[in-house]
Amino acid sequence: LLLSALFALLACRWRNVKCVLACFVLFTALLPQVNSGMIAVIFNAKSGRALARQFPKLPPQTELAFLECYPNGVTFYLNRTAVLITKNGGELTSNYVLFYLKNAKTWPANLVPVAQLDRWLAAQKNPVYLVARANDRARLQTIARSHGATPIQPLTPFYIGVLLPPP
């Protein structure tokens, strides 16, 4: 890549269109080869499949909940439904859902406003596996402590989770 960059600089200085075109082709051919390992690491870290593999074995009655995050694909790979605890549904990618939530008087059962998190957790009859972003560790730790939960588990570099016992 360094050689390709040097050659590109020379081609620009010489103002040779054929050399610039050759540099462009060479660079686009080399870039995927050089970065394939890095790209795989990034995609695996953000992949729903990779995240689902890191989940502990959860009993079927355990409620899965996401705290202001929604890692796409995880519910598919775990073959479970989940509850999203959110301010406004911004974690979802559907504009239709966002429009609906903005105008709805009541939200669907699998969407819980953040302001009602404590009430929702208190109403659960089964354990809840709560997932949050890794940078939300302090908040998740506070929730875990108040419910006498197991230690927080790192799932991927981006997500952490904790199993909350029923109240």
mmCIF file of C-alpha atoms in Angstrom:
data_model
loop_
_atom_site.group_PDB
_atom_site.id
_atom_site.type_symbol
_atom_site.label_atom_id
_atom_site.label_comp_id
_atom_site.label_asym_id
_atom_site.label_seq_id
_atom_site.Cartn_x
_atom_site.Cartn_y
_atom_site.Cartn_z
ATOM 1 C CA LEU A 1 0.000 0.000 0.000
ATOM 2 C CA LEU A 2 2.856 2.351 0.784
ATOM 3 C CA LEU A 3 4.407 1.623 -2.599
ATOM 4 C CA SER A 4 1.015 2.204 -4.241
ATOM 5 C CA ALA A 5 0.666 5.573 -2.470
ATOM 6 C CA LEU A 6 4.186 6.603 -3.532
ATOM 7 C CA PHE A 7 3.470 5.610 -7.113
ATOM 8 C CA ALA A 8 0.182 7.594 -7.005
ATOM 9 C CA LEU A 9 1.991 10.713 -5.802
ATOM 10 C CA LEU A 10 4.511 10.388 -8.630
ATOM 11 C CA ALA A 11 1.727 9.849 -11.163
ATOM 12 C CA CYS A 12 -0.024 13.010 -9.969
ATOM 13 C CA ARG A 13 3.209 14.970 -10.158
ATOM 14 C CA TRP A 14 3.863 13.694 -13.687
ATOM 15 C CA ARG A 15 0.194 14.364 -14.592
ATOM 16 C CA ASN A 16 0.037 11.021 -16.342
ATOM 17 C CA VAL A 17 -3.576 9.793 -16.616
ATOM 18 C CA LYS A 18 -2.587 6.194 -17.358
ATOM 19 C CA CYS A 19 -0.375 6.030 -14.256
ATOM 20 C CA VAL A 20 -3.133 7.548 -12.085
ATOM 21 C CA LEU A 21 -5.599 4.975 -13.433
ATOM 22 C CA ALA A 22 -3.110 2.169 -12.771
ATOM 23 C CA CYS A 23 -2.645 3.420 -9.182
ATOM 24 C CA PHE A 24 -6.391 3.482 -8.648
ATOM 25 C CA VAL A 25 -6.781 -0.089 -9.938
ATOM 26 C CA LEU A 26 -3.790 -1.303 -7.934
ATOM 27 C CA PHE A 27 -5.003 0.365 -4.743
ATOM 28 C CA THR A 28 -8.555 -1.022 -5.038
ATOM 29 C CA ALA A 29 -7.142 -4.496 -5.697
ATOM 30 C CA LEU A 30 -4.751 -4.385 -2.716
ATOM 31 C CA LEU A 31 -6.986 -2.764 -0.110
ATOM 32 C CA PRO A 32 -9.334 -5.728 0.495
ATOM 33 C CA GLN A 33 -6.357 -8.093 0.722
ATOM 34 C CA VAL A 34 -4.568 -5.989 3.296
ATOM 35 C CA ASN A 35 -7.617 -5.173 5.416
ATOM 36 C CA SER A 36 -9.518 -8.457 5.223
ATOM 37 C CA GLY A 37 -8.444 -9.493 8.725
ATOM 38 C CA MET A 38 -9.325 -6.110 10.209
ATOM 39 C CA ILE A 39 -12.684 -6.017 8.442
ATOM 40 C CA ALA A 40 -13.539 -9.499 9.727
ATOM 41 C CA VAL A 41 -12.746 -8.437 13.298
ATOM 42 C CA ILE A 42 -14.944 -5.336 13.023
ATOM 43 C CA PHE A 43 -17.882 -7.166 11.438
ATOM 44 C CA ASN A 44 -17.667 -10.071 13.890
ATOM 45 C CA ALA A 45 -17.632 -7.690 16.846
ATOM 46 C CA LYS A 46 -20.805 -5.995 15.585
ATOM 47 C CA SER A 47 -22.475 -9.145 14.292
ATOM 48 C CA GLY A 48 -25.690 -10.333 15.898
ATOM 49 C CA ARG A 49 -24.510 -13.921 15.473
ATOM 50 C CA ALA A 50 -21.269 -13.280 17.349
ATOM 51 C CA LEU A 51 -23.162 -11.531 20.129
ATOM 52 C CA ALA A 52 -25.729 -14.337 20.355
ATOM 53 C CA ARG A 53 -22.922 -16.891 20.757
ATOM 54 C CA GLN A 54 -21.663 -15.005 23.819
ATOM 55 C CA PHE A 55 -24.967 -15.158 25.675
ATOM 56 C CA PRO A 56 -25.046 -17.566 28.601
ATOM 57 C CA LYS A 57 -27.435 -20.502 28.421
ATOM 58 C CA LEU A 58 -30.735 -18.926 29.459
ATOM 59 C CA PRO A 59 -33.745 -20.907 30.664
ATOM 60 C CA PRO A 60 -36.714 -20.592 28.275
ATOM 61 C CA GLN A 61 -38.760 -18.513 30.739
ATOM 62 C CA THR A 62 -36.028 -15.855 31.048
ATOM 63 C CA GLU A 63 -37.126 -12.529 29.605
ATOM 64 C CA LEU A 64 -34.596 -10.931 27.252
ATOM 65 C CA ALA A 65 -34.426 -7.130 27.462
ATOM 66 C CA PHE A 66 -32.273 -4.483 25.799
ATOM 67 C CA LEU A 67 -31.579 -1.260 27.681
ATOM 68 C CA GLU A 68 -31.490 1.602 25.168
ATOM 69 C CA CYS A 69 -29.793 -0.532 22.540
ATOM 70 C CA TYR A 70 -31.019 -2.994 19.967
ATOM 71 C CA PRO A 71 -28.333 -5.239 18.506
ATOM 72 C CA ASN A 72 -29.828 -6.292 15.187
ATOM 73 C CA GLY A 73 -30.110 -10.003 14.553
ATOM 74 C CA VAL A 74 -29.621 -11.206 18.134
ATOM 75 C CA THR A 75 -33.258 -12.136 18.646
ATOM 76 C CA PHE A 76 -33.166 -14.104 15.391
ATOM 77 C CA TYR A 77 -30.041 -16.062 16.344
ATOM 78 C CA LEU A 78 -31.337 -16.722 19.875
ATOM 79 C CA ASN A 79 -34.788 -17.635 18.534
ATOM 80 C CA ARG A 80 -36.378 -15.378 21.172
ATOM 81 C CA THR A 81 -38.376 -12.226 21.382
ATOM 82 C CA ALA A 82 -37.059 -9.318 23.405
ATOM 83 C CA VAL A 83 -38.244 -6.220 25.188
ATOM 84 C CA LEU A 84 -36.697 -2.905 24.222
ATOM 85 C CA ILE A 85 -36.387 -0.350 27.005
ATOM 86 C CA THR A 86 -36.156 2.970 25.197
ATOM 87 C CA LYS A 87 -36.788 6.702 25.354
ATOM 88 C CA ASN A 88 -38.381 7.037 21.941
ATOM 89 C CA GLY A 89 -37.619 3.886 19.925
ATOM 90 C CA GLY A 90 -34.598 5.492 18.257
ATOM 91 C CA GLU A 91 -32.671 2.218 18.543
ATOM 92 C CA LEU A 92 -34.932 0.709 15.882
ATOM 93 C CA THR A 93 -34.188 1.333 12.237
ATOM 94 C CA SER A 94 -37.771 1.487 10.980
ATOM 95 C CA ASN A 95 -39.106 4.980 10.342
ATOM 96 C CA TYR A 96 -42.604 3.508 10.438
ATOM 97 C CA VAL A 97 -42.077 2.284 14.020
ATOM 98 C CA LEU A 98 -40.659 5.639 15.100
ATOM 99 C CA PHE A 99 -43.636 7.464 13.580
ATOM 100 C CA TYR A 100 -46.054 5.040 15.235
ATOM 101 C CA LEU A 101 -44.456 5.416 18.667
ATOM 102 C CA LYS A 102 -44.479 9.189 18.417
ATOM 103 C CA ASN A 103 -48.227 9.206 17.735
ATOM 104 C CA ALA A 104 -49.421 6.193 19.752
ATOM 105 C CA LYS A 105 -51.217 6.613 23.065
ATOM 106 C CA THR A 106 -49.917 3.252 24.310
ATOM 107 C CA TRP A 107 -46.852 1.379 23.197
ATOM 108 C CA PRO A 108 -46.721 -2.346 22.356
ATOM 109 C CA ALA A 109 -45.888 -4.674 25.255
ATOM 110 C CA ASN A 110 -42.356 -5.336 23.973
ATOM 111 C CA LEU A 111 -41.445 -1.625 24.088
ATOM 112 C CA VAL A 112 -41.051 -0.081 27.541
ATOM 113 C CA PRO A 113 -40.329 3.603 28.174
ATOM 114 C CA VAL A 114 -37.116 4.129 30.164
ATOM 115 C CA ALA A 115 -39.080 6.053 32.783
ATOM 116 C CA GLN A 116 -41.035 2.845 33.538
ATOM 117 C CA LEU A 117 -37.999 0.536 33.772
ATOM 118 C CA ASP A 118 -38.193 0.015 37.555
ATOM 119 C CA ARG A 119 -41.931 -0.635 37.422
ATOM 120 C CA TRP A 120 -41.480 -3.093 34.530
ATOM 121 C CA LEU A 121 -38.680 -4.966 36.322
ATOM 122 C CA ALA A 122 -40.760 -5.179 39.510
ATOM 123 C CA ALA A 123 -43.664 -6.689 37.549
ATOM 124 C CA GLN A 124 -41.596 -9.542 36.086
ATOM 125 C CA LYS A 125 -42.332 -13.033 37.397
ATOM 126 C CA ASN A 126 -39.308 -14.613 35.710
ATOM 127 C CA PRO A 127 -35.613 -13.717 35.525
ATOM 128 C CA VAL A 128 -34.618 -10.954 33.088
ATOM 129 C CA TYR A 129 -31.394 -10.968 31.102
ATOM 130 C CA LEU A 130 -30.691 -7.276 30.594
ATOM 131 C CA VAL A 131 -28.297 -6.226 27.815
ATOM 132 C CA ALA A 132 -26.775 -2.744 27.518
ATOM 133 C CA ARG A 133 -23.988 -1.023 25.650
ATOM 134 C CA ALA A 134 -20.557 -1.439 27.224
ATOM 135 C CA ASN A 135 -20.286 2.295 27.866
ATOM 136 C CA ASP A 136 -23.456 2.037 30.008
ATOM 137 C CA ARG A 137 -21.715 -0.213 32.564
ATOM 138 C CA ALA A 138 -22.227 2.092 35.574
ATOM 139 C CA ARG A 139 -25.957 2.269 34.962
ATOM 140 C CA LEU A 140 -26.262 -1.493 34.487
ATOM 141 C CA GLN A 141 -24.201 -2.067 37.636
ATOM 142 C CA THR A 142 -26.577 0.130 39.624
ATOM 143 C CA ILE A 143 -29.565 -1.838 38.328
ATOM 144 C CA ALA A 144 -27.814 -5.155 39.025
ATOM 145 C CA ARG A 145 -26.889 -4.149 42.596
ATOM 146 C CA SER A 146 -30.434 -3.021 43.380
ATOM 147 C CA HIS A 147 -31.772 -6.411 42.236
ATOM 148 C CA GLY A 148 -29.074 -8.576 43.855
ATOM 149 C CA ALA A 149 -27.952 -9.861 40.465
ATOM 150 C CA THR A 150 -24.986 -11.864 39.294
ATOM 151 C CA PRO A 151 -21.899 -9.971 38.070
ATOM 152 C CA ILE A 152 -22.063 -8.159 34.757
ATOM 153 C CA GLN A 153 -20.811 -10.262 31.857
ATOM 154 C CA PRO A 154 -18.961 -8.813 28.876
ATOM 155 C CA LEU A 155 -20.567 -10.156 25.691
ATOM 156 C CA THR A 156 -18.614 -8.342 22.979
ATOM 157 C CA PRO A 157 -16.505 -5.188 23.077
ATOM 158 C CA PHE A 158 -19.740 -3.257 22.504
ATOM 159 C CA TYR A 159 -22.272 -5.013 24.775
ATOM 160 C CA ILE A 160 -22.584 -6.289 28.345
ATOM 161 C CA GLY A 161 -25.342 -8.212 30.082
ATOM 162 C CA VAL A 162 -26.587 -9.237 33.509
ATOM 163 C CA LEU A 163 -29.084 -11.807 34.718
ATOM 164 C CA LEU A 164 -31.592 -10.199 37.094
ATOM 165 C CA PRO A 165 -33.505 -12.591 39.372
ATOM 166 C CA PRO A 166 -37.255 -12.102 39.692
ATOM 167 C CA PRO A 167 -38.264 -9.693 42.487
#
